[in-house]
Amino acid sequence: MSHVPLAGDAAAGVLAASDVRLDVNAVDYGILIVYFVVVLGVGLVARRYVKTSLDYFLSGRSLPAWITGLAFVSANLGATEILGMGANGAQYGVATVNYYWIGAVPAMVFLGLVMMPFYYGSKVRSVPEYLRLRFGDSSHLFNSITFALATVLIAGVNLFALALVLKLLLGWPILLGIVVAAGVVLAYITLGGLSSAIYNEVLQFFVIMAALVPLTIVGLHDAGGWGGLQDKIRQTRLGEAGLHALQGTDPGHVTNPIGATWIGIVFGLGFILSFGYWTTNFAEVQRALSARDLSAGQRTPLIGAYPKLLIPAVVVIPGMIALWKIPHLGGGDANLAYNNAIPLLMNEYLPNGMLGIALTGLMASFMAGVAANVSAFNTVVTTDIIEPYLARDRPDAFYIRAGRFVTIGGILVAIGTALIASGYQNLMNYLQALFSIFNAPLFATFIIGMFWKRMTPAAGLWGLVAGTIAALVTYVGYKWAGWFTFGSDLDESFWGAGAAFVVDAIVTVSVTLVTRPKPVEELQGLVWGMVNKEDAAVAAGHDRWWESPKLLGFGAIALGIVLTIIFF
Amino acid sequence: MSDRDTPEQGTGTREAQVANLFDLRRIIGGLFLLYGVVLVIVGLGDSGAEISKAAGVHINLIAGLGMLALGALFVAWALLRPLGRQLQEEERKRRAAGGA
């Protein structure tokens, strides 16, 4: 994985930063300012329509699938996506597509086709709330708290990454960047709640594309098209291996730049990490829950899968162009870290005007990540911790107000966690470790609970606790205590996620066998084979053929397979 | 939250919700029309040095025209799918499903 310079490194690198800093002028700043005026305006307009807490937290469950689908992808188009995957494109070449076609699309399709009927059909407002209906209060409270913790930590990563880019490109001090970004996100979420967060994510999606597509076009033109770029990559450090997705991943003779076998890619990345993230991360699932009906809810991740299939074209390819175009990229100089591949390329190619769009797109991508996490955080804290356990049966206005205060609190905490993130050399590794601790056990509990009616409430709690502890022990034992050694930080997150999954499953099955299950009639709409019939009828009732979730889902998988074969 | 099971109540009228959606299409359309105009103007004034920076591609002009097209598409969509029809479709779906 790529390296983000430490805060200290960045400070030390300031002397050399003048050759990295974007050459922005008044037009570029104007474009950026217009964008922020519009974003805040959307918050103000959205406010007029926010009347109930359901509006605030789930957009009144009224959004059409194209909006929630684009928001679904956009929530993921944050710091790690644009900079991280651009960096991976420069470091690993074409193999980076495994993070998309194997590591994301199948899980998105699984969420849409298999899991959404349980989530949406049970009318929950959050992922933890599903646990409450399926298993009861204790596992619900445990998961709500760990989720809230994970989310502010991740929001902090996004804030820090944004501040880092502002420092490198515009010369803003890290702390100023963090505070300004936090202020803008705070303003639009407290004003409009989830609606304004989602609406802005859709807006952000288009602005991010408007920044990346022209960059890719110019770069490819310069390299002499795709064929020309292939020739150029063959002459770089990556060589021929940088042009293949899965070639050279056989156990025993791995020559693929990622250095992983296909078993690790398919099961570690494609199954545990990917399914854990996409199917249980509420920042993602919340977008689907706010759709207007079950069919739209199912289509949310499926519609999102199509842009996800194509995003590597405008993220990975610029990374590869940067490897050829920017001399010494990935060398010792902090300013030339792989993470800066896309910003450096923007500065290299884009004249004023487009440069402003590119800067706006970069800012938008960070805001999307922070906003998604903060809006998920305020929902879970308000509806899963405050409402059921701390302040029951208050008037609806109380919960909206509480949600606004929680948002402010969440942002303030995220400023703190941004400072924690600043201590990590590689943000992607830090993020993957967080996912292995918080998402992998949750996925094990969900998948077993959805398909095994017998699984008991006690098993729900103890499986989660044991899985979380297993991943934590793996992490602490590797990072601080020195009990385990792994090939890399990323390797640790694979094994940590695997340990969490296996320990969770073993504890879940053991506890289930010695405790009393819930009566079957209380599981309507919560487990496989007992989907809420009314919703199923709605979903079947008005699907036009191109809206069929099965067609959309299998179409995305098929396209992913075709693309993987083409770039094998 | 008493209205959790019937989201239609208390969330304002359907008209208001759809108006919200209408706004989003208009916002995206408007923003890109504005950006398109700015980029086209900047692009027309680009010097040779700026064009050769972008490997000889008139990127401001091309991207500006692309953004104008995208913005026009969104505005056209918002105008061609009138709110009334969308509301009626919603109602029909709802009744056909027998729900709510």
XYZ file of C-alpha atoms in Angstrom:
668
model
C 0.000 0.000 0.000
C 0.884 3.559 -0.555
C 2.408 5.912 1.940
C 0.895 9.112 3.181
C 3.572 11.335 4.622
C 3.391 11.877 8.359
C 2.304 15.270 9.603
C 5.898 15.765 10.640
C 7.178 14.719 7.233
C 4.787 17.122 5.566
C 6.068 19.917 7.751
C 9.633 18.970 6.903
C 8.675 18.820 3.239
C 7.345 22.368 3.139
C 10.673 23.666 1.871
C 10.308 21.603 -1.263
C 6.552 22.030 -1.460
C 6.641 24.971 -3.855
C 7.148 22.614 -6.793
C 4.057 20.621 -5.806
C 1.730 23.459 -4.961
C -1.099 23.981 -7.439
C -0.819 26.995 -9.648
C -4.326 28.269 -8.878
C -5.676 31.682 -9.860
C -8.845 33.707 -9.203
C -10.941 31.688 -11.687
C -10.044 28.447 -9.897
C -10.885 29.880 -6.490
C -14.143 31.257 -7.936
C -15.133 27.771 -9.139
C -14.362 26.340 -5.701
C -16.299 29.077 -3.891
C -19.356 28.663 -6.148
C -19.373 24.976 -5.262
C -19.383 25.619 -1.533
C -22.083 28.266 -1.841
C -24.245 25.704 -3.681
C -23.509 22.970 -1.123
C -24.532 25.199 1.773
C -27.531 26.412 -0.222
C -28.731 22.823 -0.583
C -28.537 22.484 3.192
C -30.649 25.608 3.615
C -33.251 24.484 1.069
C -33.370 20.957 2.498
C -34.070 22.446 5.902
C -37.444 23.732 4.731
C -38.584 20.168 4.084
C -37.225 18.530 7.210
C -40.234 18.138 9.468
C -39.790 14.843 11.308
C -36.892 12.847 12.654
C -37.491 10.280 9.912
C -36.917 13.061 7.401
C -33.758 14.039 9.189
C -32.266 10.585 9.525
C -33.628 8.698 6.531
C -34.753 11.477 4.204
C -38.365 10.446 4.892
C -37.644 7.214 2.976
C -38.612 9.105 -0.135
C -35.594 9.175 -2.420
C -35.620 7.587 -5.887
C -33.096 4.892 -6.715
C -30.897 6.950 -9.046
C -30.220 9.441 -6.251
C -29.577 6.867 -3.531
C -27.531 4.744 -5.970
C -25.183 7.602 -6.840
C -24.998 8.626 -3.167
C -24.102 5.011 -2.357
C -21.033 5.173 -4.598
C -20.225 8.735 -3.641
C -20.197 7.932 0.085
C -17.311 5.613 -0.765
C -15.559 8.070 -3.122
C -13.648 9.633 -0.279
C -9.992 10.155 0.516
C -9.060 6.493 0.275
C -10.743 6.112 -3.060
C -9.384 9.016 -5.090
C -5.930 9.360 -3.584
C -5.516 5.793 -2.326
C -6.595 4.028 -5.489
C -4.726 6.549 -7.668
C -1.658 5.751 -5.549
C -2.289 2.029 -5.993
C -2.594 2.552 -9.742
C 0.902 4.062 -9.728
C 2.283 1.412 -7.374
C 0.565 -1.761 -8.652
C -0.826 -0.804 -12.067
C -3.822 -2.664 -13.480
C -3.927 -5.104 -10.523
C -5.622 -2.302 -8.572
C -8.861 -3.177 -10.402
C -9.157 -6.191 -8.081
C -10.289 -3.721 -5.425
C -13.269 -2.924 -7.642
C -14.357 -5.905 -9.715
C -13.619 -8.603 -7.119
C -13.367 -6.509 -3.966
C -16.543 -4.430 -4.250
C -19.060 -5.301 -6.964
C -19.991 -8.851 -5.793
C -20.578 -7.565 -2.248
C -22.702 -4.679 -3.552
C -24.815 -7.108 -5.560
C -25.154 -9.415 -2.538
C -26.318 -6.472 -0.423
C -28.934 -5.535 -3.025
C -30.274 -8.964 -3.869
C -29.944 -10.899 -0.627
C -29.627 -8.551 2.337
C -31.758 -5.508 1.478
C -35.074 -7.384 1.871
C -34.176 -7.989 5.535
C -32.881 -4.497 6.160
C -35.598 -2.624 4.340
C -38.444 -5.058 4.992
C -37.952 -4.873 8.757
C -38.291 -1.062 8.563
C -35.158 -0.472 10.586
C -33.539 2.949 10.472
C -30.020 1.691 10.988
C -27.869 -1.415 10.797
C -27.662 -1.782 14.597
C -31.460 -1.544 14.799
C -31.674 -4.733 12.744
C -29.613 -6.436 15.454
C -32.089 -5.176 18.041
C -35.050 -6.761 16.258
C -33.192 -9.971 15.510
C -31.298 -10.443 18.775
C -32.471 -7.904 21.362
C -31.033 -5.010 23.322
C -27.603 -6.166 24.451
C -26.078 -6.935 21.049
C -27.797 -3.793 19.744
C -26.220 -1.535 22.334
C -22.812 -3.148 21.917
C -22.853 -2.708 18.163
C -24.250 0.842 18.341
C -21.367 1.924 20.534
C -18.637 0.191 18.506
C -20.156 1.549 15.301
C -20.251 5.112 16.628
C -16.613 4.755 17.644
C -15.541 3.319 14.276
C -17.389 6.031 12.386
C -15.790 8.995 14.119
C -12.394 7.355 13.694
C -13.017 6.981 9.952
C -14.406 10.520 9.656
C -11.153 11.663 11.257
C -9.122 9.854 8.584
C -11.034 11.719 5.879
C -10.620 15.083 7.602
C -6.900 14.545 8.020
C -6.424 13.444 4.426
C -8.254 16.550 3.241
C -6.090 18.779 5.425
C -3.008 17.058 4.040
C -4.032 17.841 0.468
C -4.879 21.444 1.356
C -1.445 21.777 2.875
C 0.368 20.274 -0.058
C -1.585 22.001 -2.791
C -2.543 25.342 -1.296
C -0.144 25.656 1.613
C -2.809 25.762 4.329
C -1.677 24.641 7.801
C -2.994 21.134 8.704
C -5.109 22.326 11.630
C -6.729 25.138 9.633
C -7.603 22.671 6.853
C -9.195 20.255 9.343
C -11.247 22.975 11.018
C -12.477 24.627 7.797
C -13.528 21.285 6.268
C -15.238 20.250 9.507
C -17.072 23.583 9.584
C -18.530 23.196 6.092
C -19.661 19.591 6.686
C -21.148 20.620 10.020
C -23.082 23.456 8.449
C -24.763 21.413 5.799
C -25.573 18.346 7.874
C -26.942 20.224 10.868
C -29.075 22.280 8.509
C -30.565 19.576 6.365
C -29.776 16.193 7.878
C -29.418 13.182 5.664
C -31.282 14.711 2.729
C -28.715 17.434 2.298
C -25.868 14.965 2.859
C -27.255 12.648 0.167
C -28.130 15.437 -2.250
C -24.641 16.798 -1.919
C -23.168 13.353 -2.449
C -24.967 13.152 -5.787
C -23.688 16.621 -6.671
C -20.224 15.566 -5.516
C -20.347 12.477 -7.699
C -20.704 14.615 -10.817
C -18.107 17.166 -9.725
C -15.597 14.389 -8.937
C -16.191 12.853 -12.369
C -15.892 16.306 -13.993
C -12.454 16.548 -12.394
C -11.206 13.035 -13.220
C -12.540 12.434 -16.732
C -10.724 15.388 -18.425
C -7.535 14.492 -16.518
C -7.693 10.948 -17.881
C -8.439 12.171 -21.416
C -5.474 14.571 -21.455
C -3.133 11.990 -19.908
C -4.118 9.226 -22.307
C -3.817 11.598 -25.243
C -0.322 12.519 -24.085
C 0.697 8.870 -23.668
C -0.569 7.976 -27.133
C -3.778 6.221 -26.091
C -4.128 3.024 -24.078
C -1.675 1.183 -26.311
C 0.871 3.961 -25.876
C 0.410 3.919 -22.106
C 0.931 0.136 -22.066
C 4.246 0.568 -23.868
C 5.274 3.292 -21.437
C 4.324 1.172 -18.389
C 6.399 -1.759 -19.731
C 9.424 0.531 -19.524
C 8.754 1.549 -15.900
C 9.603 -0.230 -12.681
C 6.291 -2.139 -12.930
C 7.003 -3.674 -16.324
C 4.629 -6.132 -18.005
C 3.288 -7.272 -14.592
C 1.751 -3.816 -14.140
C -0.656 -4.479 -17.003
C -2.480 -7.491 -15.578
C -5.206 -7.952 -12.974
C -4.762 -11.567 -11.929
C -1.800 -12.928 -13.871
C 1.008 -14.141 -11.633
C -1.150 -14.758 -8.567
C -0.742 -18.562 -8.389
C 0.412 -19.743 -4.956
C 4.113 -20.557 -5.133
C 5.140 -18.207 -7.940
C 3.565 -14.837 -7.292
C 4.783 -12.177 -9.702
C 1.780 -9.841 -9.458
C 2.766 -6.404 -8.105
C 0.294 -6.683 -5.186
C 2.224 -9.747 -4.049
C -0.903 -11.673 -3.109
C -2.172 -15.014 -4.378
C -5.560 -15.263 -6.057
C -6.770 -17.088 -2.948
C -5.946 -14.048 -0.792
C -7.499 -11.688 -3.335
C -10.700 -13.682 -3.822
C -11.332 -14.739 -0.205
C -9.492 -12.196 1.973
C -10.285 -9.111 -0.066
C -13.255 -10.255 -2.167
C -15.119 -12.059 0.583
C -14.386 -11.097 4.182
C -13.164 -7.497 3.921
C -15.380 -6.532 1.009
C -18.604 -8.168 2.219
C -17.947 -6.890 5.743
C -17.573 -3.330 4.514
C -20.296 -3.103 1.896
C -23.037 -5.028 3.671
C -22.700 -3.842 7.272
C -21.138 -0.385 7.091
C -24.072 1.835 7.927
C -22.566 4.840 6.165
C -23.228 2.824 2.990
C -26.386 0.921 3.955
C -28.073 4.129 5.164
C -28.173 5.355 1.556
C -30.174 2.290 0.545
C -32.462 2.522 3.574
C -33.484 6.039 2.588
C -34.844 4.829 -0.778
C -38.556 5.190 -1.335
C -39.503 1.502 -1.418
C -37.953 -1.957 -1.195
C -37.361 -2.157 -4.922
C -35.536 1.192 -4.943
C -33.664 0.092 -1.811
C -32.509 -3.076 -3.549
C -31.553 -1.158 -6.663
C -29.482 1.393 -4.683
C -26.324 -0.742 -4.374
C -26.998 -2.318 -7.782
C -27.178 1.042 -9.541
C -24.076 1.985 -7.561
C -22.270 -1.121 -8.871
C -22.173 0.188 -12.451
C -20.239 3.416 -11.773
C -18.068 1.318 -9.434
C -17.187 -0.958 -12.372
C -16.058 2.039 -14.423
C -14.417 4.279 -11.792
C -11.033 2.501 -12.139
C -10.845 3.968 -15.644
C -10.580 7.486 -14.215
C -8.660 6.660 -11.001
C -6.310 3.752 -11.750
C -5.364 4.951 -15.260
C -4.335 8.446 -14.030
C -2.253 6.680 -11.360
C -0.494 4.695 -14.094
C -0.027 7.834 -16.214
C 1.524 9.560 -13.192
C 3.995 6.691 -12.783
C 5.273 7.389 -16.285
C 4.827 11.187 -16.333
C 6.085 12.244 -12.887
C 9.786 11.450 -12.470
C 10.788 9.878 -9.129
C 7.169 9.239 -8.098
C 7.182 6.939 -5.085
C 10.783 7.815 -4.303
C 12.176 9.231 -1.085
C 10.744 12.745 -1.439
C 7.559 13.110 0.665
C 6.062 15.430 -1.941
C 6.381 12.681 -4.521
C 4.659 9.992 -2.405
C 2.355 7.719 -4.388
C -0.602 9.287 -2.565
C 0.066 12.538 -4.388
C -0.053 10.882 -7.834
C -3.407 12.357 -8.847
C -2.883 15.894 -7.456
C 0.576 15.981 -9.084
C -0.871 14.902 -12.403
C -3.582 17.551 -12.152
C -0.931 20.194 -11.671
C 1.087 18.756 -14.542
C -1.662 18.808 -17.150
C -4.565 21.061 -16.235
C -4.606 24.772 -17.130
C -6.396 27.301 -14.885
C -10.109 26.739 -15.164
C -9.965 22.948 -15.309
C -7.549 23.141 -12.401
C -10.285 24.807 -10.339
C -12.712 22.007 -11.270
C -10.067 19.444 -10.294
C -9.450 21.130 -6.947
C -13.212 21.304 -6.350
C -13.559 17.615 -7.234
C -10.796 16.667 -4.787
C -12.377 18.737 -2.014
C -15.777 17.242 -2.853
C -14.431 13.707 -2.568
C -13.150 14.329 0.936
C -16.334 16.034 2.019
C -18.378 13.099 0.710
C -16.444 10.731 2.950
C -16.702 12.917 6.042
C -20.378 13.728 5.473
C -21.350 10.075 4.961
C -19.669 9.084 8.201
C -21.017 12.005 10.188
C -24.601 11.497 8.992
C -24.387 7.782 9.834
C -22.911 8.679 13.232
C -25.669 11.088 14.193
C -28.353 8.581 13.162
C -26.900 5.743 15.200
C -26.196 7.833 18.287
C -29.658 9.405 18.238
C -31.886 6.509 17.195
C -29.870 3.621 18.625
C -28.366 4.994 21.805
C -30.267 8.111 22.948
C -33.803 7.139 21.927
C -34.037 3.558 23.245
C -31.736 3.758 26.258
C -31.350 7.333 27.469
C -34.475 9.331 26.590
C -37.495 7.287 25.561
C -40.813 8.625 24.285
C -39.856 12.245 23.808
C -41.549 14.392 21.190
C -40.119 14.005 17.706
C -38.658 17.521 17.770
C -36.487 16.424 20.693
C -34.771 13.785 18.549
C -34.167 16.162 15.655
C -32.588 18.625 18.061
C -30.587 15.829 19.662
C -29.444 14.771 16.179
C -28.140 18.274 15.496
C -26.217 18.364 18.777
C -24.822 14.877 18.145
C -23.632 16.054 14.729
C -21.771 18.954 16.318
C -20.289 16.619 18.922
C -19.367 14.074 16.249
C -17.538 16.680 14.175
C -15.625 17.916 17.215
C -14.602 14.341 18.068
C -13.656 13.761 14.418
C -11.280 16.743 14.623
C -9.660 14.861 17.523
C -9.533 11.558 15.654
C -8.034 13.373 12.655
C -5.084 14.057 14.919
C -4.885 10.317 15.753
C -4.922 9.566 12.016
C -2.062 12.031 11.561
C 0.117 9.616 13.524
C -0.211 6.898 10.876
C 2.227 6.679 8.030
C -0.230 4.866 5.797
C -3.877 5.880 6.062
C -5.149 2.949 3.998
C -3.578 0.429 6.377
C -5.111 2.240 9.337
C -8.523 2.154 7.664
C -8.245 -1.540 6.795
C -7.341 -2.305 10.426
C -10.458 -0.415 11.558
C -12.599 -2.405 9.113
C -11.130 -5.699 10.316
C -12.014 -4.833 13.917
C -15.460 -3.328 13.409
C -16.923 -4.811 10.217
C -15.626 -8.379 9.973
C -17.285 -9.684 13.185
C -20.486 -7.826 12.378
C -20.652 -9.483 8.982
C -20.237 -12.943 10.552
C -23.067 -12.263 13.012
C -25.321 -10.876 10.297
C -24.822 -13.606 7.798
C -25.401 -16.370 10.346
C -28.366 -14.581 11.917
C -30.040 -13.994 8.571
C -29.792 -17.593 7.436
C -30.076 -19.580 10.669
C -33.419 -19.144 12.431
C -32.191 -21.021 15.494
C -29.391 -18.501 16.264
C -30.167 -17.085 19.714
C -30.093 -13.516 21.111
C -27.277 -14.482 23.478
C -25.238 -15.789 20.546
C -25.783 -12.453 18.790
C -24.087 -10.600 21.626
C -21.275 -13.013 22.496
C -20.352 -13.733 18.889
C -19.920 -10.013 18.264
C -17.955 -9.427 21.450
C -15.662 -12.402 20.804
C -15.108 -11.478 17.143
C -14.290 -7.858 17.982
C -11.869 -8.960 20.697
C -10.210 -11.447 18.319
C -9.517 -8.701 15.753
C -8.365 -6.290 18.476
C -5.998 -8.870 19.951
C -4.569 -9.565 16.478
C -4.044 -5.841 15.933
C -2.605 -5.014 19.359
C -0.539 -8.214 19.375
C 1.020 -7.234 16.050
C 1.295 -3.470 16.401
C 2.264 -2.969 20.043
C 2.781 -6.179 22.002
C 4.906 -8.037 19.445
C 3.054 -11.379 19.859
C 2.523 -11.905 16.129
C 4.386 -11.057 12.962
C 2.728 -10.512 9.582
C 4.076 -9.690 6.122
C 2.731 -6.125 6.285
C 0.132 -3.966 8.015
C -2.264 -4.880 5.230
C -1.557 -8.567 5.769
C -2.429 -8.029 9.463
C -5.849 -6.662 8.509
C -6.519 -9.754 6.327
C -5.669 -12.074 9.191
C -7.399 -9.897 11.788
C -10.579 -9.896 9.711
C -10.286 -13.651 9.195
C -9.769 -14.249 12.923
C -12.731 -12.029 13.792
C -14.943 -13.876 11.329
C -13.933 -17.372 12.445
C -13.993 -16.661 16.206
C -17.348 -14.907 15.868
C -18.788 -17.882 13.961
C -17.464 -20.482 16.436
C -18.735 -18.567 19.485
C -22.067 -17.896 17.774
C -22.672 -21.557 17.008
C -21.503 -22.743 20.454
C -23.628 -20.261 22.378
C -26.664 -20.939 20.180
C -26.529 -24.632 20.946
C -26.799 -24.043 24.700
C -29.264 -21.113 24.787
C -32.939 -20.649 23.968
C -33.853 -19.331 20.496
C -36.423 -16.617 19.786
C -39.899 -17.877 18.875
C -40.066 -18.243 15.086
C -43.090 -15.946 14.746
C -40.999 -13.012 16.057
C -38.568 -13.406 13.172
C -40.948 -12.395 10.367
C -39.085 -10.240 7.868
C -35.770 -10.765 9.671
C -34.494 -14.122 8.452
C -34.158 -15.991 5.168
C -37.424 -17.519 3.998
C -39.510 -15.138 6.117
C -39.257 -11.919 4.121
C -41.993 -9.390 4.753
C -44.628 -10.381 2.194
C -46.181 -6.946 1.816
C -42.879 -5.413 0.754
C -42.132 -8.310 -1.564
C -45.470 -7.641 -3.268
C -44.630 -3.941 -3.663
C -41.241 -4.843 -5.092
C -42.712 -7.324 -7.563
C -45.675 -5.078 -8.374
C -44.097 -2.267 -10.301
C -40.780 -3.359 -11.651
C -40.273 -2.495 -15.248
C -37.914 -4.987 -16.824
C -34.899 -2.716 -16.623
C -35.660 -2.122 -12.961
C -35.489 -5.798 -12.054
C -32.966 -6.163 -9.207
C -31.921 -9.616 -10.446
C -31.187 -8.353 -13.952
C -29.258 -5.341 -12.621
C -27.340 -7.467 -10.112
C -26.337 -10.314 -12.406
C -25.616 -7.798 -15.172
C -23.084 -6.049 -12.911
C -21.438 -9.361 -11.954
C -21.250 -10.441 -15.607
C -19.712 -7.129 -16.633
C -17.175 -7.449 -13.801
C -16.213 -10.937 -15.010
C -15.856 -9.779 -18.626
C -13.681 -6.822 -17.564
C -11.530 -9.052 -15.332
C -10.986 -11.483 -18.215
C -10.084 -8.651 -20.612
C -7.488 -7.314 -18.150
C -6.457 -10.742 -16.832
C -41.519 7.911 16.588
C -45.151 7.139 15.948
C -45.044 7.757 12.209
C -42.273 5.291 11.547
C -44.519 2.815 9.798
C -46.258 5.341 7.591
C -43.572 7.668 6.312
C -46.066 9.469 4.076
C -47.626 11.149 7.068
C -45.936 14.076 8.673
C -43.260 14.428 6.009
C -45.103 17.244 4.303
C -47.041 16.658 1.134
C -45.869 14.380 -1.643
C -45.646 17.555 -3.701
C -43.075 18.950 -1.322
C -40.957 15.808 -1.481
C -41.019 15.704 -5.242
C -40.267 19.406 -5.370
C -37.189 18.546 -3.350
C -36.127 16.045 -5.955
C -36.868 18.556 -8.704
C -34.554 20.961 -6.955
C -31.670 18.517 -7.018
C -31.890 18.024 -10.769
C -32.084 21.757 -11.211
C -29.121 22.314 -8.880
C -26.892 19.851 -10.740
C -28.019 21.270 -14.074
C -27.516 24.867 -12.971
C -24.087 24.268 -11.474
C -22.807 22.538 -14.588
C -24.297 25.144 -16.945
C -22.466 27.810 -14.938
C -19.190 25.857 -14.873
C -19.588 25.123 -18.578
C -19.968 28.807 -19.464
C -16.950 29.753 -17.333
C -14.751 27.031 -18.828
C -15.773 27.818 -22.406
C -14.910 31.506 -21.882
C -11.595 30.616 -20.229
C -10.961 28.012 -22.936
C -11.519 30.482 -25.776
C -8.926 32.777 -24.202
C -6.365 30.034 -23.519
C -2.897 30.812 -24.792
C -0.729 28.369 -26.691
C 1.282 27.730 -23.555
C -1.814 26.619 -21.669
C -2.898 24.314 -24.478
C 0.511 22.727 -24.765
C 0.502 22.184 -20.998
C -2.502 19.922 -21.541
C -0.607 17.943 -24.204
C -2.213 19.942 -27.010
C -5.782 19.214 -25.900
C -8.089 22.250 -25.657
C -9.203 20.828 -22.345
C -10.937 23.904 -20.928
C -13.013 24.291 -24.080
C -13.824 20.574 -24.437
C -14.619 20.076 -20.746
C -16.669 23.285 -20.791
C -18.762 22.058 -23.722
C -19.164 18.680 -21.999
C -20.380 20.385 -18.838
C -22.821 22.533 -20.812
C -24.216 19.334 -22.341
C -24.487 17.598 -18.958
C -26.118 20.638 -17.371
C -28.596 20.919 -20.246
C -29.391 17.218 -19.898
C -30.293 17.603 -16.228
C -32.375 20.716 -16.787
C -34.155 18.987 -19.687
C -34.819 15.938 -17.512
C -36.298 18.104 -14.789
C -38.536 19.822 -17.324
C -39.519 16.749 -19.336
C -40.605 14.654 -16.355
C -43.248 16.997 -15.019
C -43.955 16.788 -11.327
C -47.645 16.051 -11.803
C -47.044 12.905 -13.806
C -44.500 11.625 -11.350
C -46.957 12.157 -8.511
C -49.667 10.277 -10.373
C -47.312 7.382 -11.066
C -46.420 7.222 -7.398
C -50.079 7.057 -6.466
C -50.809 4.392 -9.068
C -47.931 2.234 -7.872
C -49.083 2.631 -4.329
C -52.630 1.611 -5.146
C -51.546 -1.249 -7.419
C -49.457 -2.589 -4.569
C -52.441 -2.313 -2.283
C -50.198 -0.955 0.404
C -50.115 2.146 2.559
